[in-house]
Amino acid sequence: MASANHLQVEVVSHEGRLWHGAAASVQFPTVDGSLGILPGRQPLLAQLAVGRVHVDVADGQMVFEVNGGFASVDSDFVTVVADHASVVPQD
């Protein structure tokens, strides 16, 4: 279960699970614009657009390139289900 100040995040695609873990925040592209998620957010279901998902974790940031799909937020659990996704290498 996610704590009061963290999100539990999972990023999956047709290729399989790309990442899961605790995060302070998540930002993802939707068909209506970019959306940022913090702990305590009301439930949400959004259609993903082409772009990058940014997940702020304790030791930096995870970035994923996504192409369509949806994102679900419920009780501090964020699930990103992309049609196609890949991890963006960090410098």
C-alpha atoms as an extended CHARMM CRD file, in Angstrom:
* protein
*
        91  EXT
         1         1  MET       CA              0.0000000000        0.0000000000        0.0000000000  PROA      1               0.0000000000
         2         2  ALA       CA              1.2320000000        3.5210000000       -0.7960000000  PROA      2               0.0000000000
         3         3  SER       CA              2.1430000000        5.7510000000        2.1440000000  PROA      3               0.0000000000
         4         4  ALA       CA              0.5850000000        9.1510000000        2.7960000000  PROA      4               0.0000000000
         5         5  ASN       CA              3.3840000000       10.9700000000        0.9470000000  PROA      5               0.0000000000
         6         6  HSD       CA              4.2360000000        8.5050000000       -1.8250000000  PROA      6               0.0000000000
         7         7  LEU       CA              2.5880000000        6.9850000000       -4.8510000000  PROA      7               0.0000000000
         8         8  GLN       CA              2.8410000000        3.3550000000       -5.9040000000  PROA      8               0.0000000000
         9         9  VAL       CA              3.5000000000        3.4150000000       -9.6610000000  PROA      9               0.0000000000
        10        10  GLU       CA              3.4590000000        0.7290000000      -12.3310000000  PROA      10              0.0000000000
        11        11  VAL       CA              4.3480000000        1.2810000000      -16.0090000000  PROA      11              0.0000000000
        12        12  VAL       CA              3.3400000000       -1.5110000000      -18.4040000000  PROA      12              0.0000000000
        13        13  SER       CA              2.9440000000       -1.9910000000      -22.1420000000  PROA      13              0.0000000000
        14        14  HSD       CA              2.3000000000       -4.8090000000      -24.5840000000  PROA      14              0.0000000000
        15        15  GLU       CA              5.9880000000       -5.6330000000      -24.2100000000  PROA      15              0.0000000000
        16        16  GLY       CA              5.5140000000       -6.2800000000      -20.4590000000  PROA      16              0.0000000000
        17        17  ARG       CA              6.1100000000       -4.4790000000      -17.1680000000  PROA      17              0.0000000000
        18        18  LEU       CA              8.7570000000       -1.7810000000      -17.5780000000  PROA      18              0.0000000000
        19        19  TRP       CA              8.9230000000       -0.5460000000      -13.9850000000  PROA      19              0.0000000000
        20        20  HSD       CA              7.1360000000       -0.4690000000      -10.6500000000  PROA      20              0.0000000000
        21        21  GLY       CA              7.9100000000        1.1510000000       -7.3160000000  PROA      21              0.0000000000
        22        22  ALA       CA              7.3740000000        4.1220000000       -5.0150000000  PROA      22              0.0000000000
        23        23  ALA       CA              7.4290000000        7.6820000000       -6.3360000000  PROA      23              0.0000000000
        24        24  ALA       CA              6.8960000000       11.2180000000       -5.0680000000  PROA      24              0.0000000000
        25        25  SER       CA              5.0850000000       12.3260000000       -8.2470000000  PROA      25              0.0000000000
        26        26  VAL       CA              4.2560000000       11.2870000000      -11.8040000000  PROA      26              0.0000000000
        27        27  GLN       CA              3.7440000000       13.3940000000      -14.9180000000  PROA      27              0.0000000000
        28        28  PHE       CA              2.2860000000       12.0220000000      -18.1450000000  PROA      28              0.0000000000
        29        29  PRO       CA              1.0000000000       13.3150000000      -21.4930000000  PROA      29              0.0000000000
        30        30  THR       CA             -2.7360000000       13.0650000000      -22.1110000000  PROA      30              0.0000000000
        31        31  VAL       CA             -4.8300000000       13.9430000000      -25.1300000000  PROA      31              0.0000000000
        32        32  ASP       CA             -5.9150000000       17.0610000000      -23.1770000000  PROA      32              0.0000000000
        33        33  GLY       CA             -2.3860000000       18.1300000000      -22.1460000000  PROA      33              0.0000000000
        34        34  SER       CA              0.2280000000       17.1840000000      -19.5750000000  PROA      34              0.0000000000
        35        35  LEU       CA             -1.0080000000       15.9990000000      -16.1810000000  PROA      35              0.0000000000
        36        36  GLY       CA              0.9210000000       15.8740000000      -12.8960000000  PROA      36              0.0000000000
        37        37  ILE       CA             -0.0640000000       13.4920000000      -10.0990000000  PROA      37              0.0000000000
        38        38  LEU       CA              0.7780000000       13.9170000000       -6.4050000000  PROA      38              0.0000000000
        39        39  PRO       CA             -0.2490000000       11.7500000000       -3.4350000000  PROA      39              0.0000000000
        40        40  GLY       CA             -3.8520000000       12.2830000000       -2.3870000000  PROA      40              0.0000000000
        41        41  ARG       CA             -5.1520000000       12.8570000000       -5.9360000000  PROA      41              0.0000000000
        42        42  GLN       CA             -8.7730000000       12.0120000000       -6.5670000000  PROA      42              0.0000000000
        43        43  PRO       CA             -9.3940000000        8.9400000000       -8.7910000000  PROA      43              0.0000000000
        44        44  LEU       CA             -8.7640000000        9.5550000000      -12.4690000000  PROA      44              0.0000000000
        45        45  LEU       CA             -8.7130000000        7.7280000000      -15.7900000000  PROA      45              0.0000000000
        46        46  ALA       CA             -6.9680000000        9.5060000000      -18.6840000000  PROA      46              0.0000000000
        47        47  GLN       CA             -6.1270000000        8.6600000000      -22.2920000000  PROA      47              0.0000000000
        48        48  LEU       CA             -2.3940000000        8.9120000000      -22.9760000000  PROA      48              0.0000000000
        49        49  ALA       CA             -0.9300000000       10.8370000000      -25.8810000000  PROA      49              0.0000000000
        50        50  VAL       CA              2.4830000000       10.3560000000      -27.4820000000  PROA      50              0.0000000000
        51        51  GLY       CA              5.1870000000       11.7170000000      -25.1790000000  PROA      51              0.0000000000
        52        52  ARG       CA              7.1830000000       11.0850000000      -22.0270000000  PROA      52              0.0000000000
        53        53  VAL       CA              6.1340000000        9.8560000000      -18.6050000000  PROA      53              0.0000000000
        54        54  HSD       CA              8.2980000000       11.2720000000      -15.7870000000  PROA      54              0.0000000000
        55        55  VAL       CA              8.3610000000        9.4210000000      -12.4610000000  PROA      55              0.0000000000
        56        56  ASP       CA             10.1450000000       11.1950000000       -9.5780000000  PROA      56              0.0000000000
        57        57  VAL       CA             11.7790000000        8.5470000000       -7.3730000000  PROA      57              0.0000000000
        58        58  ALA       CA             14.0250000000        8.8110000000       -4.3110000000  PROA      58              0.0000000000
        59        59  ASP       CA             17.2880000000        8.6480000000       -6.2860000000  PROA      59              0.0000000000
        60        60  GLY       CA             16.3050000000       10.7260000000       -9.3310000000  PROA      60              0.0000000000
        61        61  GLN       CA             13.8210000000       10.3110000000      -12.1340000000  PROA      61              0.0000000000
        62        62  MET       CA             12.6380000000        7.4810000000      -14.3640000000  PROA      62              0.0000000000
        63        63  VAL       CA             11.5390000000        8.5240000000      -17.8600000000  PROA      63              0.0000000000
        64        64  PHE       CA              9.5040000000        6.4650000000      -20.3180000000  PROA      64              0.0000000000
        65        65  GLU       CA              8.5810000000        7.2110000000      -23.9190000000  PROA      65              0.0000000000
        66        66  VAL       CA              4.9310000000        6.2370000000      -24.4940000000  PROA      66              0.0000000000
        67        67  ASN       CA              2.7210000000        6.0110000000      -27.5430000000  PROA      67              0.0000000000
        68        68  GLY       CA             -0.9560000000        5.8800000000      -26.6000000000  PROA      68              0.0000000000
        69        69  GLY       CA             -2.7670000000        3.9260000000      -23.9080000000  PROA      69              0.0000000000
        70        70  PHE       CA             -4.2490000000        5.1290000000      -20.6230000000  PROA      70              0.0000000000
        71        71  ALA       CA             -3.3280000000        6.0640000000      -17.0620000000  PROA      71              0.0000000000
        72        72  SER       CA             -5.3310000000        5.2150000000      -13.9650000000  PROA      72              0.0000000000
        73        73  VAL       CA             -5.0430000000        6.8620000000      -10.5390000000  PROA      73              0.0000000000
        74        74  ASP       CA             -6.8200000000        5.4010000000       -7.5130000000  PROA      74              0.0000000000
        75        75  SER       CA             -5.9090000000        5.5390000000       -3.8050000000  PROA      75              0.0000000000
        76        76  ASP       CA             -2.3070000000        6.6790000000       -4.5340000000  PROA      76              0.0000000000
        77        77  PHE       CA             -1.8020000000        3.8330000000       -7.0220000000  PROA      77              0.0000000000
        78        78  VAL       CA             -0.8590000000        5.0230000000      -10.5160000000  PROA      78              0.0000000000
        79        79  THR       CA             -0.9700000000        2.5560000000      -13.3840000000  PROA      79              0.0000000000
        80        80  VAL       CA              0.2970000000        3.6200000000      -16.8090000000  PROA      80              0.0000000000
        81        81  VAL       CA             -0.7520000000        1.1820000000      -19.5390000000  PROA      81              0.0000000000
        82        82  ALA       CA              0.8700000000        2.2070000000      -22.8150000000  PROA      82              0.0000000000
        83        83  ASP       CA              0.2170000000        0.7810000000      -26.2580000000  PROA      83              0.0000000000
        84        84  HSD       CA              3.9760000000        0.9500000000      -26.7660000000  PROA      84              0.0000000000
        85        85  ALA       CA              6.6000000000        2.1860000000      -24.2890000000  PROA      85              0.0000000000
        86        86  SER       CA             10.3270000000        2.1860000000      -23.6840000000  PROA      86              0.0000000000
        87        87  VAL       CA             12.6860000000        3.3530000000      -20.9540000000  PROA      87              0.0000000000
        88        88  VAL       CA             14.5760000000        6.5410000000      -21.8420000000  PROA      88              0.0000000000
        89        89  PRO       CA             18.2570000000        6.1160000000      -20.8720000000  PROA      89              0.0000000000
        90        90  GLN       CA             19.4740000000        8.5590000000      -18.2150000000  PROA      90              0.0000000000
        91        91  ASP       CA             22.6830000000       10.5340000000      -18.7420000000  PROA      91              0.0000000000
